[in-house]
Amino acid sequence: MFNPADFPEPTLISVNGVELEVFEAGRPNAGKPIVLCHGWPEHAFSWRHQLPALAAAGYHVIVPNQRGYGNSSRPAEVVDYDIEHLSGDLIALLDHYGYEDAVFVGHDWGAAVVWGLTLLHPGRVNKVINLSLPYLERGDKPWVEVMEDTLDGDFYFVHFNRRPGVADAVFDDNTSRFLRNLYRKNEQQPGMALIDLARAETPLGEPVMSDGELAVFVSAFESTGFTGSINWYRNLDRNWRLLADVNPIIQQPTLMIYGDRDLVSKSERLADFVPNVEVVSLDCGHWIQQEKPEETTQAILEWLKHPRRR
């Protein structure tokens, strides 16, 4: 397990009207830039295993706590967490360092941000590496509306949008228990099982991380609460509208890493929208880079040496 004391000290950087807490490794402007984007409910610390290995391979590794997380800004308005703001933060971060473009890596919600960033700012992304969450087809109907029709009102994406503040309060009141129960190698059932996890006394399955590692996440969310991070979900349908007029095809060389036991479904049409994609599957659940750190890092480094492009 990783010693949290070995994680770099952060810097607060002012970009795009907010402050981002940023962790780095490697030499700025000497190594090739690579930006690692965490998911929900996570933290830059979720990339702790990959950061030193990528730096050793010659990359300038930039790992922000995105808005709503850690010591980064937490704007009060829900719309301040839409894809234009989230991608704008990352573009402004590139500008801060003087980089024209970078490799962007995302897990879970971070993958959604990287997909959206690449659609909105294709010239600033030279390669894409995403974990767990495949490209989400836009379709004819907003995403939350589709989920409401095909699933039910208790599915957490729908619940976060239709009952604002309810889940936030439950998670805030049970932060340690929720995260302890969530970060497990076995996958729980979807839907409001998330709130059930915040109330469950006995965790199921093997933990993904040590108690010391878990304490980093717990401390961060006890300080911030969950509302800022959940506001990302509350912009899904707004994002659907914001992406209406962009070219939906991603041409950059792309690596998609799935967990075979992840509840997030693999995409059967990924190559239709991401034609230069290579797919790798690992024997793990949702927390891919934390559950299989060595395999994830190796897959990333090997692909970066020989990315696929048609």
PDB file of C-alpha atoms in Angstrom, residues 25-144:
ATOM      1  CA  ALA A  25       5.788  15.265 -10.319  1.00  0.00           C
ATOM      2  CA  GLY A  26       8.457  15.529 -12.985  1.00  0.00           C
ATOM      3  CA  ARG A  27      10.047  18.666 -14.382  1.00  0.00           C
ATOM      4  CA  PRO A  28       7.782  21.442 -15.701  1.00  0.00           C
ATOM      5  CA  ASN A  29       8.535  22.350 -19.325  1.00  0.00           C
ATOM      6  CA  ALA A  30      11.161  19.616 -19.494  1.00  0.00           C
ATOM      7  CA  GLY A  31       8.915  16.561 -19.498  1.00  0.00           C
ATOM      8  CA  LYS A  32       5.918  15.886 -21.730  1.00  0.00           C
ATOM      9  CA  PRO A  33       2.757  17.079 -19.946  1.00  0.00           C
ATOM     10  CA  ILE A  34       0.162  14.560 -18.804  1.00  0.00           C
ATOM     11  CA  VAL A  35      -2.907  15.590 -16.797  1.00  0.00           C
ATOM     12  CA  LEU A  36      -4.673  13.043 -14.554  1.00  0.00           C
ATOM     13  CA  CYS A  37      -8.354  13.718 -13.817  1.00  0.00           C
ATOM     14  CA  HIS A  38     -10.036  11.971 -10.864  1.00  0.00           C
ATOM     15  CA  GLY A  39     -13.609  10.703 -10.608  1.00  0.00           C
ATOM     16  CA  TRP A  40     -16.371  10.785  -7.992  1.00  0.00           C
ATOM     17  CA  PRO A  41     -16.202  10.650  -5.036  1.00  0.00           C
ATOM     18  CA  GLU A  42     -12.443  10.752  -5.290  1.00  0.00           C
ATOM     19  CA  HIS A  43      -9.451  13.058  -5.082  1.00  0.00           C
ATOM     20  CA  ALA A  44      -6.162  13.673  -6.866  1.00  0.00           C
ATOM     21  CA  PHE A  45      -4.757  11.102  -4.410  1.00  0.00           C
ATOM     22  CA  SER A  46      -6.513   8.378  -6.414  1.00  0.00           C
ATOM     23  CA  TRP A  47      -3.611   8.654  -8.920  1.00  0.00           C
ATOM     24  CA  ARG A  48      -0.938   8.130  -6.234  1.00  0.00           C
ATOM     25  CA  HIS A  49       0.360   4.902  -7.807  1.00  0.00           C
ATOM     26  CA  GLN A  50       0.646   6.304 -11.348  1.00  0.00           C
ATOM     27  CA  LEU A  51       2.157   9.712 -10.554  1.00  0.00           C
ATOM     28  CA  PRO A  52       5.739   8.624  -9.679  1.00  0.00           C
ATOM     29  CA  ALA A  53       5.918   6.043 -12.467  1.00  0.00           C
ATOM     30  CA  LEU A  54       4.832   8.544 -15.125  1.00  0.00           C
ATOM     31  CA  ALA A  55       7.315  11.103 -13.810  1.00  0.00           C
ATOM     32  CA  ALA A  56      10.084   8.490 -13.950  1.00  0.00           C
ATOM     33  CA  ALA A  57       9.138   7.853 -17.583  1.00  0.00           C
ATOM     34  CA  GLY A  58       9.836  11.492 -18.419  1.00  0.00           C
ATOM     35  CA  TYR A  59       6.429  13.117 -18.073  1.00  0.00           C
ATOM     36  CA  HIS A  60       5.494  16.288 -16.242  1.00  0.00           C
ATOM     37  CA  VAL A  61       2.559  14.871 -14.304  1.00  0.00           C
ATOM     38  CA  ILE A  62      -0.170  17.344 -13.333  1.00  0.00           C
ATOM     39  CA  VAL A  63      -2.877  16.071 -10.987  1.00  0.00           C
ATOM     40  CA  PRO A  64      -5.512  18.637  -9.998  1.00  0.00           C
ATOM     41  CA  ASN A  65      -8.258  18.379  -7.480  1.00  0.00           C
ATOM     42  CA  GLN A  66     -10.936  19.655  -9.795  1.00  0.00           C
ATOM     43  CA  ARG A  67     -13.445  22.283  -8.706  1.00  0.00           C
ATOM     44  CA  GLY A  68     -15.607  21.032  -5.846  1.00  0.00           C
ATOM     45  CA  TYR A  69     -12.876  18.770  -4.448  1.00  0.00           C
ATOM     46  CA  GLY A  70     -10.158  19.000  -1.822  1.00  0.00           C
ATOM     47  CA  ASN A  71      -8.803  22.497  -1.302  1.00  0.00           C
ATOM     48  CA  SER A  72      -9.896  23.644  -4.742  1.00  0.00           C
ATOM     49  CA  SER A  73     -12.659  26.224  -5.063  1.00  0.00           C
ATOM     50  CA  ARG A  74     -16.260  25.159  -4.520  1.00  0.00           C
ATOM     51  CA  PRO A  75     -18.517  27.646  -6.337  1.00  0.00           C
ATOM     52  CA  ALA A  76     -22.033  27.965  -4.967  1.00  0.00           C
ATOM     53  CA  GLU A  77     -23.912  27.911  -8.280  1.00  0.00           C
ATOM     54  CA  VAL A  78     -24.789  24.526  -9.769  1.00  0.00           C
ATOM     55  CA  VAL A  79     -24.144  25.716 -13.338  1.00  0.00           C
ATOM     56  CA  ASP A  80     -20.550  26.507 -12.392  1.00  0.00           C
ATOM     57  CA  TYR A  81     -19.869  22.766 -12.606  1.00  0.00           C
ATOM     58  CA  ASP A  82     -20.922  22.219 -16.222  1.00  0.00           C
ATOM     59  CA  ILE A  83     -18.590  20.804 -18.872  1.00  0.00           C
ATOM     60  CA  GLU A  84     -17.615  24.252 -20.148  1.00  0.00           C
ATOM     61  CA  HIS A  85     -16.351  25.254 -16.697  1.00  0.00           C
ATOM     62  CA  LEU A  86     -14.697  21.910 -15.928  1.00  0.00           C
ATOM     63  CA  SER A  87     -12.929  21.729 -19.289  1.00  0.00           C
ATOM     64  CA  GLY A  88     -12.120  25.432 -19.094  1.00  0.00           C
ATOM     65  CA  ASP A  89     -10.260  24.827 -15.824  1.00  0.00           C
ATOM     66  CA  LEU A  90      -8.043  22.245 -17.520  1.00  0.00           C
ATOM     67  CA  ILE A  91      -7.351  24.429 -20.547  1.00  0.00           C
ATOM     68  CA  ALA A  92      -6.458  27.309 -18.234  1.00  0.00           C
ATOM     69  CA  LEU A  93      -4.134  24.950 -16.352  1.00  0.00           C
ATOM     70  CA  LEU A  94      -2.313  24.183 -19.620  1.00  0.00           C
ATOM     71  CA  ASP A  95      -2.043  27.921 -20.260  1.00  0.00           C
ATOM     72  CA  HIS A  96      -0.628  28.440 -16.766  1.00  0.00           C
ATOM     73  CA  TYR A  97       2.235  26.066 -17.538  1.00  0.00           C
ATOM     74  CA  GLY A  98       2.668  27.313 -21.108  1.00  0.00           C
ATOM     75  CA  TYR A  99       1.671  24.045 -22.783  1.00  0.00           C
ATOM     76  CA  GLU A 100      -0.079  23.968 -26.156  1.00  0.00           C
ATOM     77  CA  ASP A 101      -1.496  20.495 -25.514  1.00  0.00           C
ATOM     78  CA  ALA A 102      -1.164  17.454 -23.270  1.00  0.00           C
ATOM     79  CA  VAL A 103      -2.127  13.851 -22.750  1.00  0.00           C
ATOM     80  CA  PHE A 104      -5.296  13.756 -20.665  1.00  0.00           C
ATOM     81  CA  VAL A 105      -6.183  10.779 -18.468  1.00  0.00           C
ATOM     82  CA  GLY A 106      -9.544  10.399 -16.746  1.00  0.00           C
ATOM     83  CA  HIS A 107     -11.281   7.910 -14.494  1.00  0.00           C
ATOM     84  CA  ASP A 108     -15.045   7.767 -13.901  1.00  0.00           C
ATOM     85  CA  TRP A 109     -16.339  11.377 -13.928  1.00  0.00           C
ATOM     86  CA  GLY A 110     -12.824  12.462 -14.833  1.00  0.00           C
ATOM     87  CA  ALA A 111     -13.202  10.380 -18.005  1.00  0.00           C
ATOM     88  CA  ALA A 112     -16.467  12.183 -18.785  1.00  0.00           C
ATOM     89  CA  VAL A 113     -14.641  15.497 -18.408  1.00  0.00           C
ATOM     90  CA  VAL A 114     -11.809  14.331 -20.679  1.00  0.00           C
ATOM     91  CA  TRP A 115     -14.287  13.173 -23.348  1.00  0.00           C
ATOM     92  CA  GLY A 116     -16.048  16.547 -23.174  1.00  0.00           C
ATOM     93  CA  LEU A 117     -12.776  18.487 -23.088  1.00  0.00           C
ATOM     94  CA  THR A 118     -11.589  16.683 -26.223  1.00  0.00           C
ATOM     95  CA  LEU A 119     -14.821  17.507 -28.056  1.00  0.00           C
ATOM     96  CA  LEU A 120     -14.772  21.173 -27.024  1.00  0.00           C
ATOM     97  CA  HIS A 121     -11.011  21.809 -27.311  1.00  0.00           C
ATOM     98  CA  PRO A 122      -9.607  19.163 -29.688  1.00  0.00           C
ATOM     99  CA  GLY A 123      -6.466  21.161 -30.425  1.00  0.00           C
ATOM    100  CA  ARG A 124      -5.386  21.076 -26.778  1.00  0.00           C
ATOM    101  CA  VAL A 125      -5.555  17.273 -26.396  1.00  0.00           C
ATOM    102  CA  ASN A 126      -2.960  15.123 -28.152  1.00  0.00           C
ATOM    103  CA  LYS A 127      -3.885  11.753 -26.650  1.00  0.00           C
ATOM    104  CA  VAL A 128      -6.736  10.424 -24.513  1.00  0.00           C
ATOM    105  CA  ILE A 129      -6.575   7.706 -21.854  1.00  0.00           C
ATOM    106  CA  ASN A 130      -9.836   6.963 -20.067  1.00  0.00           C
ATOM    107  CA  LEU A 131     -10.719   4.419 -17.398  1.00  0.00           C
ATOM    108  CA  SER A 132     -14.115   2.850 -16.682  1.00  0.00           C
ATOM    109  CA  LEU A 133     -16.441   5.352 -18.359  1.00  0.00           C
ATOM    110  CA  PRO A 134     -16.600   4.988 -22.148  1.00  0.00           C
ATOM    111  CA  TYR A 135     -17.618   7.717 -24.551  1.00  0.00           C
ATOM    112  CA  LEU A 136     -21.270   8.581 -23.933  1.00  0.00           C
ATOM    113  CA  GLU A 137     -23.322   8.895 -27.092  1.00  0.00           C
ATOM    114  CA  ARG A 138     -25.317  12.092 -27.079  1.00  0.00           C
ATOM    115  CA  GLY A 139     -28.560  10.649 -28.501  1.00  0.00           C
ATOM    116  CA  ASP A 140     -31.828  12.491 -29.130  1.00  0.00           C
ATOM    117  CA  LYS A 141     -32.868  12.974 -25.510  1.00  0.00           C
ATOM    118  CA  PRO A 142     -31.022  14.426 -22.463  1.00  0.00           C
ATOM    119  CA  TRP A 143     -29.130  11.803 -20.479  1.00  0.00           C
ATOM    120  CA  VAL A 144     -30.924  12.145 -17.139  1.00  0.00           C
TER     121      VAL A 144
END
